[in-house]
Short mmCIF file of C-alpha atoms in Angstrom, two decimals:
data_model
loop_
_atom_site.label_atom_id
_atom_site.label_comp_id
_atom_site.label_asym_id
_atom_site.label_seq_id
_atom_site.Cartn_x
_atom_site.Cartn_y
_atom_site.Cartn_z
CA UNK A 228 -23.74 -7.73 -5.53
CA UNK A 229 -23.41 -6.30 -2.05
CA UNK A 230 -26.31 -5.34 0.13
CA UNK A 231 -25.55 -1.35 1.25
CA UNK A 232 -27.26 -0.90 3.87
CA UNK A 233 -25.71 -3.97 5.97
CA UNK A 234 -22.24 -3.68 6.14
CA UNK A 235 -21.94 -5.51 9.07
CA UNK A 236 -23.18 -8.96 7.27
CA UNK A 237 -21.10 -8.28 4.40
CA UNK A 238 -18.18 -8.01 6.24
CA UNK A 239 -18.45 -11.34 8.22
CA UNK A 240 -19.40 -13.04 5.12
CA UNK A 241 -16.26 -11.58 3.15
CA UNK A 242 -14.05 -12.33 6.18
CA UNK A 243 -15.21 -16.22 6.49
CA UNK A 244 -15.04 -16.70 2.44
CA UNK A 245 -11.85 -14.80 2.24
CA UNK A 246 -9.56 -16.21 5.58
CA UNK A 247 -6.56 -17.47 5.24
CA UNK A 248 -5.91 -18.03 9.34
CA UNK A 249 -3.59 -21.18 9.72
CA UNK A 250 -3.13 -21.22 6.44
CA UNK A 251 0.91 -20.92 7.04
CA UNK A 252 0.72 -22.28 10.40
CA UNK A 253 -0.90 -20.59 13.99
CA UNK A 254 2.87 -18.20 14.69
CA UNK A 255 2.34 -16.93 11.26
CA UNK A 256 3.78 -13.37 10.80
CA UNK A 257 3.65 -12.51 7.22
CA UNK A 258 0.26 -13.16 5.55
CA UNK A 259 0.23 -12.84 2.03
CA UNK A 260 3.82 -12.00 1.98
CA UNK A 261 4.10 -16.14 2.19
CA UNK A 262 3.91 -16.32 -1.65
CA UNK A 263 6.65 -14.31 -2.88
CA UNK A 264 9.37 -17.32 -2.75
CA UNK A 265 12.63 -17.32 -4.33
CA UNK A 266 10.97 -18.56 -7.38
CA UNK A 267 9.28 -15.66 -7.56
CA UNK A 268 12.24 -13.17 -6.82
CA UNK A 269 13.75 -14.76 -9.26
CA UNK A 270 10.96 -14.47 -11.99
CA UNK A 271 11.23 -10.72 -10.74
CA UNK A 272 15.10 -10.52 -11.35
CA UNK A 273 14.85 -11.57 -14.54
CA UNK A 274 12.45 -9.00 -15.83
CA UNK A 275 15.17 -6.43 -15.65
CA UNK A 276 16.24 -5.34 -19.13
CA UNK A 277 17.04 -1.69 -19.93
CA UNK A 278 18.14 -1.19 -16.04
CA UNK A 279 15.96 2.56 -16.00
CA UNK A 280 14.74 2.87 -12.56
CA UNK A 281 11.73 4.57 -10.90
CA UNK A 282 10.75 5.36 -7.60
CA UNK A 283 7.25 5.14 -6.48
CA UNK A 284 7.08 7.56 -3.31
CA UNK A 285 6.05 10.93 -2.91
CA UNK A 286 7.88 13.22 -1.12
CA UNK A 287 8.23 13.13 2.58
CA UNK A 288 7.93 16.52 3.18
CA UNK A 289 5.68 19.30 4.73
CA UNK A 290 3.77 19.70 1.40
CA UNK A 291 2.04 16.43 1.41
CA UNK A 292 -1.54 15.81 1.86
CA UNK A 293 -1.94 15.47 5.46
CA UNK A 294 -4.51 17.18 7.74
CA UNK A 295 -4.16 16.27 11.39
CA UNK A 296 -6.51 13.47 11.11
CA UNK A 297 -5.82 11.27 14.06
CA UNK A 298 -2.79 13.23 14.24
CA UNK A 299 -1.65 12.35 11.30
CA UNK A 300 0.76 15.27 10.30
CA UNK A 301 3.18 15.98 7.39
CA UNK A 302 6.81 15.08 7.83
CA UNK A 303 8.63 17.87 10.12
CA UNK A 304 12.36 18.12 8.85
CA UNK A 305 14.29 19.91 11.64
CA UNK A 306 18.63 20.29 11.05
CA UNK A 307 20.85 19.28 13.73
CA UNK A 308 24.01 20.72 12.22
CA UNK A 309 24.19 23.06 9.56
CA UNK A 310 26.80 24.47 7.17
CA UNK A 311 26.49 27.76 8.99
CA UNK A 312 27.66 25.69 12.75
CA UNK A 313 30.37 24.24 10.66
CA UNK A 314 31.41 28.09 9.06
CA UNK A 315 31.08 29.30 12.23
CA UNK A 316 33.41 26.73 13.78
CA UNK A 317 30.79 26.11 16.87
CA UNK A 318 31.03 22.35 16.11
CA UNK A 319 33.91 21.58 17.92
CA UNK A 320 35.37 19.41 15.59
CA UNK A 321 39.06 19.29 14.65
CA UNK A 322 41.45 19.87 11.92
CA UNK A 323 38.65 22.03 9.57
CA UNK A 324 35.89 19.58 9.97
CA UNK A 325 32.44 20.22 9.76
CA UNK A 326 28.83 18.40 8.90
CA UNK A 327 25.41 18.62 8.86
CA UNK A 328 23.04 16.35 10.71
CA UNK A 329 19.42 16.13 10.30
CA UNK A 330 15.87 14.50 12.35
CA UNK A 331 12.38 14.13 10.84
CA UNK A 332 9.60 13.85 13.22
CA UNK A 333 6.41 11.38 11.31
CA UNK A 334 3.80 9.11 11.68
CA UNK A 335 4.86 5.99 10.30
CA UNK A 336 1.77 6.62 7.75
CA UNK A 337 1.66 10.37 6.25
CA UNK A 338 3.05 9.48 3.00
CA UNK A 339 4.08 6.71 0.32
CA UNK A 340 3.85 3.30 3.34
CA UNK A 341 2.40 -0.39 3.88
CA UNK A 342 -0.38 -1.01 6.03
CA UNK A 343 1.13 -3.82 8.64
CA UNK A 344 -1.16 -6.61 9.79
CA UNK A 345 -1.76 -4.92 13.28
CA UNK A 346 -2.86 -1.83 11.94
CA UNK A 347 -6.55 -3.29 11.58
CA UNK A 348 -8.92 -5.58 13.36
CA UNK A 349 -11.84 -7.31 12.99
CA UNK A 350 -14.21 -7.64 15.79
CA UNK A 351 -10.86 -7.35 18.26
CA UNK A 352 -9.39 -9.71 15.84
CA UNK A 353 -5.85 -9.22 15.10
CA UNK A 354 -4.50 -11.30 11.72
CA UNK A 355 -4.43 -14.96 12.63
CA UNK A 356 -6.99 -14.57 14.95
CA UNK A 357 -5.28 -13.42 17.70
CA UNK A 358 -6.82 -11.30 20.12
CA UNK A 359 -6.13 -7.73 19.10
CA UNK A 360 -5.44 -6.97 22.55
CA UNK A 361 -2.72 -9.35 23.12
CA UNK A 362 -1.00 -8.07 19.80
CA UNK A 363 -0.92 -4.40 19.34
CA UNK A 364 -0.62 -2.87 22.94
CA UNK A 365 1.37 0.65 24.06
CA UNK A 366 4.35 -1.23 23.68
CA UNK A 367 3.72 -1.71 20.01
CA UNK A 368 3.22 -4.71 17.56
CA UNK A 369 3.92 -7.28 19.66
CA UNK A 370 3.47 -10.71 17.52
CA UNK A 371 3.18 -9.04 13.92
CA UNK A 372 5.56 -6.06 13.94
CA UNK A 373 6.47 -4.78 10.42
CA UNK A 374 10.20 -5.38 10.94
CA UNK A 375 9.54 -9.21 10.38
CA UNK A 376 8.51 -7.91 6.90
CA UNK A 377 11.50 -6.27 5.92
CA UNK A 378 13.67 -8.92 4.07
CA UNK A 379 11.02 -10.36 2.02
CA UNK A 380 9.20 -7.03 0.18
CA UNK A 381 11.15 -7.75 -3.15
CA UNK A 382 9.96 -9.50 -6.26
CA UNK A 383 8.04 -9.51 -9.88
CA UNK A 384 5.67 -6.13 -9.80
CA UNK A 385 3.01 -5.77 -12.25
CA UNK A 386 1.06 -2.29 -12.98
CA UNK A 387 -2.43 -2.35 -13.70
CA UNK A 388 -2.94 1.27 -14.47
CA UNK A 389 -6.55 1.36 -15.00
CA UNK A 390 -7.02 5.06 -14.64
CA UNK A 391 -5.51 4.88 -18.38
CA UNK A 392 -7.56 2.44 -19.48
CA UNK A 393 -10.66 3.23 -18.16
CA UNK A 394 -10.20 7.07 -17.35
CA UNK A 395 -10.40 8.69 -20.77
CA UNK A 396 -8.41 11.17 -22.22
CA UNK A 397 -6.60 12.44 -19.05
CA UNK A 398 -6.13 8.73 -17.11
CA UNK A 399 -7.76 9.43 -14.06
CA UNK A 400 -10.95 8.01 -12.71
CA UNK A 401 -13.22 10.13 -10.83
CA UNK A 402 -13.69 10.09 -7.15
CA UNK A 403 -16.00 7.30 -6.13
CA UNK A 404 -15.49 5.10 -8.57
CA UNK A 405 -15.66 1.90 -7.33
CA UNK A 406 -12.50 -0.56 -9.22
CA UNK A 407 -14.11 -4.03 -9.30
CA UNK A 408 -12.83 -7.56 -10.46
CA UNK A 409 -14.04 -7.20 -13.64
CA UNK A 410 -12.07 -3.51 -14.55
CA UNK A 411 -8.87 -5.42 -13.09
CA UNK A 412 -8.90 -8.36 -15.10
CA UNK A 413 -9.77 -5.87 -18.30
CA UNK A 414 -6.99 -3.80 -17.25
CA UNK A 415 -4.86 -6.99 -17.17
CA UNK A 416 -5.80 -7.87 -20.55
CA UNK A 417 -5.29 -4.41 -21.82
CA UNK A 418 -1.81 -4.99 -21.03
CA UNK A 419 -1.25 -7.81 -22.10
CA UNK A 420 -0.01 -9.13 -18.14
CA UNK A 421 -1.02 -11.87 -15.97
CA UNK A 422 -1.76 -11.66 -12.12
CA UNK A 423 -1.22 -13.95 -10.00
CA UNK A 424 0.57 -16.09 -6.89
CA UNK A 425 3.67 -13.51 -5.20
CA UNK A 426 3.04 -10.57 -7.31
CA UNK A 427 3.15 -7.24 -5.76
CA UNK A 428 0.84 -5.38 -7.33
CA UNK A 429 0.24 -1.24 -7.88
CA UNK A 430 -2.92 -0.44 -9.04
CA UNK A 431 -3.10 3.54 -10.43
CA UNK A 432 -6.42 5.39 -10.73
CA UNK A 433 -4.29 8.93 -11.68
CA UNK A 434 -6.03 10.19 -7.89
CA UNK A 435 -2.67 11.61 -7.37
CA UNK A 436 -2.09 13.14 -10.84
CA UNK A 437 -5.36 15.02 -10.63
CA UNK A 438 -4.21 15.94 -6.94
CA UNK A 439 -0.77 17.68 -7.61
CA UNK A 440 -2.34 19.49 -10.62
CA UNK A 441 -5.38 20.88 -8.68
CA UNK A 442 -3.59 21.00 -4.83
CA UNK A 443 -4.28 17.95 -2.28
CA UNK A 444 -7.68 19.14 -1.61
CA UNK A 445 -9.42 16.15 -0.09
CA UNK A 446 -6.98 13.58 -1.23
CA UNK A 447 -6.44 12.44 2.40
CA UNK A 448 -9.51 10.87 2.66
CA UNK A 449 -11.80 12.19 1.12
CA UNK A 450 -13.80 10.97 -2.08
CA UNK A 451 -11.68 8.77 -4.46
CA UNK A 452 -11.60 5.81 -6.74
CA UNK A 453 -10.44 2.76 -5.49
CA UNK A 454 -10.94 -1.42 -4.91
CA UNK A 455 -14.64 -2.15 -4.35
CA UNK A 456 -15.43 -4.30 -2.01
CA UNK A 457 -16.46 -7.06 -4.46
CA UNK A 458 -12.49 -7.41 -5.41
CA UNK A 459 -11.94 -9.01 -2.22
CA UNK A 460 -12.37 -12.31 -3.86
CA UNK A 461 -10.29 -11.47 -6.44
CA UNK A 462 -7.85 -10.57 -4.17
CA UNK A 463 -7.37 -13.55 -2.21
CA UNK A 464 -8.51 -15.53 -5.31
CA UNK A 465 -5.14 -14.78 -7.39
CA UNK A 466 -2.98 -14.91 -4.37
CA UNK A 467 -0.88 -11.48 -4.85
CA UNK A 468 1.21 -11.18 -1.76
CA UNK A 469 0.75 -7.30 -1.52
CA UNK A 470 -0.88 -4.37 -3.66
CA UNK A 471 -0.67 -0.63 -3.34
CA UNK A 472 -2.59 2.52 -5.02
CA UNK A 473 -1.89 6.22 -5.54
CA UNK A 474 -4.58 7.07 -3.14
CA UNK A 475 -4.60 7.82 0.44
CA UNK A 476 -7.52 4.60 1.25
CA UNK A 477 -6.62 2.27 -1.65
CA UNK A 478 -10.56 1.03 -1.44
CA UNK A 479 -13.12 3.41 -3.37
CA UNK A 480 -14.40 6.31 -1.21
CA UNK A 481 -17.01 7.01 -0.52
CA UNK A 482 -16.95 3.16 0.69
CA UNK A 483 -19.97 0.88 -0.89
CA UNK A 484 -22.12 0.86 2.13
CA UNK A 485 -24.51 4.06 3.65
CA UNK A 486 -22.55 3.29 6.93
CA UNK A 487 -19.32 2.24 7.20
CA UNK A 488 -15.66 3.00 7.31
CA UNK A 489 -12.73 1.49 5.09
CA UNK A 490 -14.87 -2.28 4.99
CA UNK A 491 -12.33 -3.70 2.39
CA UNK A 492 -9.40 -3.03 5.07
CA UNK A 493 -11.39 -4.64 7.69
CA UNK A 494 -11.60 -7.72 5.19
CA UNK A 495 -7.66 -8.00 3.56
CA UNK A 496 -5.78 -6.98 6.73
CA UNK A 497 -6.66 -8.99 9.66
CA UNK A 498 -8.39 -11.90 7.97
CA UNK A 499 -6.88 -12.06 4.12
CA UNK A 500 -3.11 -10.92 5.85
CA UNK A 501 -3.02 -8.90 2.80
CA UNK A 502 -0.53 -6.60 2.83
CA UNK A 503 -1.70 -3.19 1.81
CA UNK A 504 0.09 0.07 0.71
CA UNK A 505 -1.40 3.31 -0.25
CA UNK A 506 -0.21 6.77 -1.56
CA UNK A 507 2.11 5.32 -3.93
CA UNK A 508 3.35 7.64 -6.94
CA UNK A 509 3.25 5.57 -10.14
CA UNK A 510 3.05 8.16 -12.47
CA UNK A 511 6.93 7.82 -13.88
CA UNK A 512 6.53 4.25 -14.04
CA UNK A 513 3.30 4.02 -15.78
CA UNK A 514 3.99 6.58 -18.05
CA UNK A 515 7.23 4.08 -19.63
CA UNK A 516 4.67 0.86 -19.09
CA UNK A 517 2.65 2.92 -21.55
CA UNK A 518 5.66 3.56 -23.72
CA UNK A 519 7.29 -0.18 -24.18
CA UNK A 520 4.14 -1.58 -23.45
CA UNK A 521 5.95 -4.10 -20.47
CA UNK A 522 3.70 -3.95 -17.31
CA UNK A 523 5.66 -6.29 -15.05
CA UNK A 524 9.35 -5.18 -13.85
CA UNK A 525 11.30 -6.06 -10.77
CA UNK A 526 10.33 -4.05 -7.72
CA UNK A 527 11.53 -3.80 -4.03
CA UNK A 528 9.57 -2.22 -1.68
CA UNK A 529 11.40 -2.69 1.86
CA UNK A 530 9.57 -1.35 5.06
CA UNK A 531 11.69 0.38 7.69
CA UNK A 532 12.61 -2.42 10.09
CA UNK A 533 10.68 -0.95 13.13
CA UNK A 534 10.30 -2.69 15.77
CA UNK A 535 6.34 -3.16 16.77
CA UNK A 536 4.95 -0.68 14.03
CA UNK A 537 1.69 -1.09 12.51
CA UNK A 538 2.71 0.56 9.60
CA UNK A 539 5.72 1.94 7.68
CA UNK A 540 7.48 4.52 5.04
CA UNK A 541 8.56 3.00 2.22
CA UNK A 542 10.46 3.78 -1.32
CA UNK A 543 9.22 1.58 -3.29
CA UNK A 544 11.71 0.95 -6.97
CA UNK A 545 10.81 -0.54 -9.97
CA UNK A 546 13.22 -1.67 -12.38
CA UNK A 547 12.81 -2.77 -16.36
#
């Protein structure tokens, strides 16, 4: 049980409980990420079978969901070249040659991305507890930039898709409700999967599915189901080394508390080191989980090396 109307206690108790600063050493970069080993990769290898392949992103285009909160903006797609340059022969290449060329102006989180550990702090607490200030400054990321990340986003996935186990008929839960411990360990045994040490898990509610069938609507952040706050236990408890949603918060929103604003972040990110993505599309994927009834596959789920982001698009693929 949580007490709504003091966030601010709930917080710092979650945040001492759930730490795991110098738990890989005081220059740690990678957080949770420290449990998917090459044991684990391997484990992940190994669940490929059938070789069918999904990816989990949406489309990085100017339909998505964004509003211009924060300035966060759909993707702009702008061409460089064109076909009509090259039938035009203003290129100025040689011999018949022509191409195309393209740019795409974004922030780094509009659609399917990771959360890196400078993108939230606690008290002016980066991860680690570093001073926030001395980590993310105009310059970037400076100690915990996402591009340290890149290599090591590969390993044994597991779906928990409790929007079809606990969302009736259609598989979606409603906005608001609140995913606890207790519906992902049900959802777990639904399944007939384990959780645990280096997963990367990708929890889906069916948000999304309800969102392209009725238009985005509030998706980007508005109401939604998502983690309670009371999973953060369960969260650093089982040791995943990331986990990602289909919704634009991954916690439940309206968050648990009369006051406050995305309290489970403030929690997994700078003191857990939990890495954290959110619009993920799972749909394909869980729709053949439900099919062969095999919840666990291998999945890679690079960021974009880029230098000092807090944050970064990603295409996440699963493969059975």
């Amino acid at each position: 049980m949580i007490d709504p109307q003091n966030p601010e206690a709930e917080i710092a108790r979650a945040a001492e409980a759930y730490s795991n600063w110098g738990r890989w050493g005081e220059d740690d970069v990678l957080g949770t990420l420290n449990f998917l080993d090459a044991e684990k990769r391997r484990e992940g290898a190994a669940l490929v079978r059938r070789g069918v392949s999904f990816s989990l992103a949406q489309s990085f285009d100017m339909d998505g969901p964004q509003k211009g909160w924060r300035r966060r903006t759909n993707p702009v797609h702008t061409m460089l070249d064109t076909g009509t340059d090259a039938a035009l022969g203003i290129q100025g290449f040689p011999h018949g040659l022509g191409g195309a060329d393209d740019v795409i102006a974004m922030p780094l989180q509009c659609s399917t991305q990771w959360d890196g550990l400078g993108h939230i702090f606690d008290h002016g607490k980066a991860w680690n507890g570093r001073p926030a200030e001395q980590v993310v400054t105009s310059d970037g990321d400076l100690v915990t930039g996402i591009q340290h990340m890149a290599p090591y986003v590969a390993g044994r996935g597991v779906l928990l898709d409790v929007g079809r186990v606990l969302g009736g008929p259609d598989g979606e839960l409603p906005d608001g409700f609140a995913v606890t411990e207790q519906h992902l360990t049900a959802t777990a045994e639904a399944h007939g999967v384990t959780v645990g040490r280096g997963d990367l898990l990708v929890v889906r509610t069916g948000q999304l599915s309800r969102a392209r069938r009725q238009g985005w609507g509030e998706y980007a952040g508005g109401p939604a189901p998502g983690l309670s706050f009371t999973a953060a236990g369960w969260l650093h408890r089982t040791e995943i080394a990331a986990i990602a949603t289909d919704t634009w918060g991954f916690e439940v929103r309206p968050n648990e508390f009369e006051t406050a604003f995305q309290p489970l972040h403030q929690v997994a990110i700078p003191n857990m080191g939990l890495l954290i993505g959110e619009m993920w599309d799972p749909d394909a994927l869980a729709a053949d989980c439900a099919e062969d009834g095999r919840y666990d596959f291998w999945l890679t789920a690079a960021p974009l090396p880029i230098t000092g982001a807090v944050g970064s698009p990603v295409n996440p693929v699963a493969v059975k």
